[in-house]
Coordinates of C-alpha atoms and ligand atoms in Angstrom, one line a residue:
M135 CA 0.3 -0.4 -0.3
S136 CA 0.7 3.2 -1.1
R137 CA 2.2 5.9 2.3
E138 CA 0.0 8.9 3.1
R139 CA 1.2 11.5 1.6
V140 CA 1.5 14.7 4.4
A141 CA 1.9 18.4 4.3
F142 CA 2.8 20.4 7.1
L143 CA 2.1 23.0 7.7
G144 CA 3.4 25.5 10.0
L145 CA 7.8 25.0 10.9
G146 CA 8.8 27.2 14.5
T147 CA 10.3 25.7 17.4
M148 CA 8.0 22.8 17.2
G149 CA 6.7 21.8 13.7
A150 CA 10.0 21.6 12.5
P151 CA 12.1 19.3 14.5
M152 CA 8.2 16.9 14.0
A153 CA 8.0 17.8 10.1
A154 CA 11.6 16.5 9.8
H155 CA 10.6 13.4 11.9
I156 CA 8.3 12.5 9.0
A157 CA 10.8 12.6 6.1
K158 CA 12.6 11.0 8.4
A159 CA 10.3 8.3 8.6
G160 CA 9.5 8.2 4.5
Y161 CA 6.1 9.3 4.0
P162 CA 6.4 12.5 0.8
L163 CA 6.3 15.7 2.4
I164 CA 5.6 19.3 1.5
V165 CA 5.7 21.6 4.0
W166 CA 5.0 25.2 3.5
N167 CA 6.1 28.7 6.3
R168 CA 5.1 31.5 6.4
T169 CA 8.7 33.5 6.2
P170 CA 9.5 30.5 3.2
A171 CA 13.5 30.2 5.0
K172 CA 12.7 28.6 8.2
A173 CA 11.7 25.2 4.9
R174 CA 15.5 24.7 3.8
P175 CA 16.1 22.4 6.7
L176 CA 13.3 20.5 5.3
I177 CA 14.0 20.4 2.0
T178 CA 18.0 18.7 2.8
L179 CA 16.0 15.8 4.0
G180 CA 13.6 15.7 0.3
A181 CA 11.2 17.8 1.4
K182 CA 8.8 19.5 -0.7
A183 CA 8.4 23.0 -0.6
A184 CA 5.3 24.4 -1.3
K185 CA 4.1 28.2 -2.9
S186 CA 0.7 28.6 -0.5
P187 CA -1.3 26.6 2.0
A188 CA -3.8 26.2 -0.6
H189 CA -1.2 24.2 -3.0
A190 CA 0.1 21.5 0.0
A191 CA -3.2 20.9 0.8
A192 CA -3.8 20.4 -2.1
E193 CA -1.1 17.6 -3.3
A194 CA -1.1 15.7 0.6
D195 CA -3.8 12.6 2.3
V196 CA -3.3 14.3 5.7
V197 CA -2.6 18.3 6.4
I198 CA -1.2 19.4 9.4
T199 CA -1.3 21.9 11.4
M200 CA 1.6 24.0 14.1
V201 CA 1.0 27.3 13.9
S202 CA 0.6 29.9 17.4
R203 CA -2.9 31.6 17.8
P204 CA -6.5 30.6 17.4
Q205 CA -6.6 33.4 14.8
D206 CA -3.9 32.1 12.7
V207 CA -4.3 28.5 12.4
E208 CA -8.2 30.5 11.2
D209 CA -5.2 32.1 8.4
V210 CA -3.2 29.7 7.7
V211 CA -6.1 27.3 6.7
L212 CA -9.7 29.3 6.1
G213 CA -7.4 32.0 4.6
P214 CA -6.9 33.3 1.5
S215 CA -4.9 30.1 -0.2
G216 CA -5.2 28.7 3.0
A217 CA -5.2 25.0 3.8
L218 CA -9.5 25.0 3.0
E219 CA -9.0 26.1 -0.9
G220 CA -6.7 22.5 -1.8
L221 CA -7.6 20.6 0.8
Q222 CA -8.7 16.8 -1.4
A223 CA -12.6 15.1 -0.4
G224 CA -11.0 12.0 2.1
A225 CA -8.4 13.9 3.2
V226 CA -7.1 14.6 7.0
L227 CA -6.4 18.1 7.9
V228 CA -4.6 17.9 12.1
D229 CA -3.9 20.9 14.0
M230 CA -1.3 20.2 16.2
S231 CA -1.4 24.0 17.3
T232 CA -2.8 24.7 20.5
V233 CA -6.4 26.7 20.4
S234 CA -10.2 26.3 22.3
P235 CA -12.6 23.7 21.8
V236 CA -14.1 26.4 19.5
T237 CA -11.6 27.3 17.2
S238 CA -11.0 23.2 16.8
R239 CA -14.6 23.2 16.0
K240 CA -14.9 25.8 13.7
L241 CA -12.0 24.0 11.8
A242 CA -14.1 21.0 12.0
G243 CA -16.9 22.1 10.2
A244 CA -15.1 24.2 7.7
V245 CA -13.3 20.6 6.8
A246 CA -16.9 18.5 6.9
T247 CA -18.1 21.0 4.0
K248 CA -14.4 19.4 1.5
H249 CA -15.7 16.3 2.4
A250 CA -12.0 16.0 4.8
E251 CA -12.0 14.1 8.4
F252 CA -10.4 16.3 11.2
L253 CA -8.2 15.8 14.0
D254 CA -6.9 18.0 16.9
A255 CA -4.2 17.0 18.1
P256 CA -2.1 19.5 20.1
V257 CA 0.9 17.6 22.0
V258 CA 2.4 18.4 25.3
G259 CA 6.9 18.8 25.7
S260 CA 8.3 21.0 24.4
K261 CA 11.8 21.8 22.0
G262 CA 13.8 18.2 23.6
P263 CA 10.9 15.9 23.4
A264 CA 10.0 17.3 19.7
T265 CA 14.0 17.0 19.0
D266 CA 13.5 13.4 20.2
G267 CA 10.4 12.4 19.3
T268 CA 9.5 12.4 22.4
L269 CA 6.3 14.3 22.6
V270 CA 2.5 13.1 24.2
I271 CA 0.1 13.9 21.6
L272 CA -3.4 14.5 23.5
V273 CA -6.0 13.6 20.3
G274 CA -9.6 14.8 19.9
G275 CA -11.8 12.9 17.1
L276 CA -13.4 10.3 15.6
P277 CA -11.0 6.8 16.5
P278 CA -11.0 5.5 12.8
T279 CA -9.5 8.4 11.6
L280 CA -7.2 8.6 15.0
K281 CA -6.4 4.7 12.6
R282 CA -5.3 6.3 9.8
C283 CA -2.9 8.8 11.2
E284 CA -1.6 7.1 14.4
P285 CA 1.2 6.1 11.8
I286 CA 2.6 9.3 10.9
L287 CA 1.8 10.5 14.6
R288 CA 3.8 8.0 16.3
T289 CA 6.9 9.7 14.3
M290 CA 6.4 12.6 16.4
G291 CA 5.6 10.7 20.1
K292 CA 6.2 8.3 22.2
T293 CA 2.2 8.0 23.6
I294 CA -0.9 9.1 22.2
I295 CA -3.5 9.2 24.3
H296 CA -8.0 9.7 22.6
A297 CA -9.0 12.6 24.0
G298 CA -12.1 12.1 23.0
N299 CA -14.2 13.9 20.2
V300 CA -12.6 17.0 18.5
G301 CA -11.8 19.8 20.9
C302 CA -11.0 17.5 23.8
G303 CA -7.9 16.9 22.8
S304 CA -7.2 20.6 23.2
A305 CA -9.6 20.8 26.1
L306 CA -6.8 18.3 27.9
K307 CA -4.0 20.2 26.6
L308 CA -5.3 23.8 28.2
A309 CA -5.0 22.0 31.5
T310 CA -1.8 20.2 30.6
N311 CA -0.7 23.6 30.4
L312 CA -2.5 25.2 33.2
M313 CA -0.5 22.8 35.7
L314 CA 2.5 23.6 34.0
G315 CA 1.7 27.3 34.7
H316 CA 1.5 26.7 38.3
L317 CA 4.3 25.2 38.6
S318 CA 7.3 27.8 36.7
A319 CA 5.1 30.3 38.6
G320 CA 5.2 28.7 42.2
F321 CA 8.5 27.9 41.8
V322 CA 9.8 31.1 40.7
E323 CA 7.4 32.9 44.2
A324 CA 9.5 30.1 46.1
L325 CA 12.7 31.2 44.5
I326 CA 11.5 34.6 45.2
L327 CA 11.2 34.2 48.9
V328 CA 14.3 31.3 49.9
Q329 CA 16.5 35.2 48.4
A330 CA 14.7 37.4 50.1
A331 CA 15.0 36.0 53.4
G332 CA 18.4 35.1 52.4
L333 CA 19.3 31.6 51.9
D334 CA 20.7 29.9 49.1
P335 CA 18.4 29.0 45.9
Q336 CA 20.9 26.6 45.3
R337 CA 20.6 24.5 48.4
F338 CA 16.6 24.9 47.7
L339 CA 16.9 23.6 44.5
E340 CA 17.9 20.1 46.5
V341 CA 15.7 19.9 49.0
V342 CA 13.0 19.8 46.1
H343 CA 15.0 17.3 44.5
A344 CA 14.5 15.7 46.8
S345 CA 10.8 15.9 48.3
P346 CA 8.0 14.2 47.6
F347 CA 6.7 16.3 44.7
A348 CA 10.3 15.8 43.0
S349 CA 9.7 16.8 39.1
P350 CA 13.0 16.6 35.8
W351 CA 11.2 20.0 35.4
Y352 CA 12.5 21.4 38.9
Q353 CA 16.3 18.9 36.8
T354 CA 15.9 21.4 33.3
K355 CA 14.0 24.1 33.2
G356 CA 15.1 25.0 37.3
V357 CA 18.4 24.9 37.1
G358 CA 18.1 27.5 33.6
M359 CA 16.2 29.7 36.0
L360 CA 19.3 30.1 38.4
K361 CA 21.9 30.8 35.9
G362 CA 18.8 33.1 33.9
D363 CA 18.9 31.6 30.7
F364 CA 15.4 32.2 29.6
T365 CA 16.4 31.0 25.8
P366 CA 13.3 30.3 24.6
H367 CA 11.5 26.6 24.0
F368 CA 8.1 27.6 24.7
A369 CA 8.4 31.0 24.3
L370 CA 6.3 33.6 27.6
K371 CA 4.0 35.3 24.5
H372 CA 2.3 31.7 24.1
M373 CA 1.9 30.5 27.6
R374 CA 0.0 34.5 27.8
K375 CA -1.8 32.4 24.7
D376 CA -2.8 29.7 26.9
F377 CA -3.3 31.1 30.0
E378 CA -6.3 33.7 27.1
L379 CA -7.4 30.3 26.3
M380 CA -7.6 27.9 29.4
C381 CA -9.4 31.3 31.9
G382 CA -11.5 31.3 28.1
L383 CA -13.1 28.0 28.6
A384 CA -13.6 28.2 32.4
K385 CA -15.0 30.9 32.0
E386 CA -17.1 29.1 28.8
T387 CA -18.0 26.7 31.7
R388 CA -18.7 28.0 34.3
A389 CA -15.1 26.4 36.2
A390 CA -13.6 28.0 38.8
V391 CA -10.0 28.6 38.1
P392 CA -9.2 32.0 40.2
V393 CA -5.4 30.9 40.9
T394 CA -4.9 30.9 37.1
E395 CA -6.9 34.2 36.5
A396 CA -3.3 35.3 38.2
I397 CA -0.6 33.3 36.7
R398 CA -2.7 34.8 33.7
K399 CA -2.2 37.8 35.4
L400 CA 1.4 37.4 35.6
F401 CA 1.7 36.0 32.3
A402 CA 0.2 38.8 30.6
E403 CA 2.0 41.7 33.0
A404 CA 5.1 40.4 31.7
E405 CA 4.1 40.4 28.2
S406 CA 3.0 44.0 28.7
A407 CA 6.4 44.3 30.3
G408 CA 9.1 42.8 26.8
K409 CA 9.7 39.1 27.9
G410 CA 7.0 37.8 25.4
E411 CA 10.4 36.4 23.5
L412 CA 11.1 34.6 27.0
D413 CA 11.1 31.5 27.3
Y414 CA 8.5 31.9 29.9
S415 CA 10.3 30.8 32.9
A416 CA 11.7 34.6 32.2
I417 CA 8.3 35.0 34.7
L418 CA 11.0 35.0 37.6
A419 CA 12.7 38.1 35.5
H420 CA 9.3 40.1 35.4
L421 CA 9.0 39.6 39.2
Q422 CA 12.8 40.4 40.3
G423 CA 12.4 43.8 38.6
N424 CA 14.3 42.4 35.7
A425 CA 17.3 41.6 37.8
P426 CA 19.4 39.1 34.9
A427 CA 20.1 35.8 37.2
V428 CA 18.7 34.6 40.9
V429 CA 22.4 33.4 41.3
T430 CA 25.5 31.9 39.2
P431 CA 26.0 28.1 40.8
S432 CA 29.1 27.1 40.8
Ligands
NAP34 P1 6.8 29.7 17.4 O1 8.1 28.5 17.8 O2 6.9 30.8 17.8 O3 6.3 29.5 16.2 C1 5.6 30.0 15.0 C2 5.2 29.2 13.9 O4 4.0 29.3 13.6 C3 6.0 29.8 13.0 O5 6.7 28.7 11.7 C4 5.2 30.8 12.3 O6 5.6 31.2 11.2 C5 4.0 30.9 12.5 N1 3.0 31.1 12.8 C6 2.2 32.1 13.1 N2 2.0 33.2 13.0 C7 0.7 32.7 12.0 C8 0.4 32.9 10.7 N3 -0.6 34.6 11.2 N4 -0.1 32.9 9.8 C9 1.4 31.8 9.2 N5 1.4 31.2 10.1 C10 2.4 31.9 11.0 O7 6.0 28.7 17.6 P2 5.9 27.0 18.3 O8 6.8 26.9 19.7 O9 6.2 26.6 17.1 O10 4.7 26.9 18.3 C11 3.7 26.5 17.9 C12 2.3 25.6 18.5 O11 2.8 25.0 19.7 C13 1.5 27.2 19.7 O12 0.2 26.6 19.3 C14 2.5 26.5 21.3 O13 1.1 27.5 21.9 C15 2.4 24.8 20.9 N6 3.2 24.3 22.0 C16 4.4 24.7 22.0 C17 5.4 24.2 23.0 C18 6.6 24.3 23.3 O14 7.2 23.8 23.3 N7 7.3 25.6 22.4 C19 5.2 22.9 23.5 C20 3.9 22.5 23.1 C21 3.5 23.0 21.9 P3 7.3 32.1 11.2 O15 8.4 31.0 10.7 O16 6.7 32.7 10.2 O17 7.6 33.3 12.3

């Protein structure tokens, strides 16, 4: 049986390594990125470059989108020369961006008008797992559609979880990022308290590592934060966007999330203060009043 032809739209921090796994697995791949230069490494791996999302979709059985915000996915899929224009009957559009369930359902409705299928399939894990092919993929949509796309998703992720109907992958992803945002805000505030109390932040990190709530996150992100390294793996502007989306979902579903509201405000303030392009862990620098680093461990 011939392999599915794949189109990958959006080659940013996450999309580029994810698309590379698909190319390396031998799928016929056509790629598109708003900034065309980012497609070059994929072309080196054998992918074709498309002139537009519509052109890419016209040559694919499975079209994957991995862009930033809900409006950006809508631009790429529903806008002029968008993927919908080229989408073939019987094809599948898989949106892997982190968006709201409302956006996922809107995209699914549009895709259905072309007699095609839709999955929302956002991912848990940052640049490292995207590069290693060990993402956790949360899927909303029909089980047969997931079954069809699973071999392609497996090239990018080690765990694939069927969350439910269209929109459920997006909702589950927002709940997961809610926890990540709380984890980072809690760690940052504890670190600031530790410093203010004149304690050694390195010693604090040792205590966290030895605690029953130890997590690999403290090892990777925590150590980077202690060094004042805010190189973006997951940009603060995207975490801010996710907190807007989760608070929107909470409002819609009448879920009480008062602490999440406070953290949403914190990320929004940090972005307004010019930290949007840094890693989301830069809320530390924001709360420290732009001090470059907590401490440099020896
Ligand atoms: P990124 O590095 O900022 O890349 C964003 C991509 O979207 C780029 O290819 C960009 O094109 C494209 N894009 C943005 N707006 C567009 C528009 N209006 N039209 C066309 N293309 C547009 O973001 P990322 O970190 O890869 O994240 C992508 C998605 O995955 C986001 O929804 C994010 O929340 C989610 N996510 C990220 C992580 C992470 O750790 N980074 C983890 C899990 C989920 P250009 O190159 O032209 O700018």
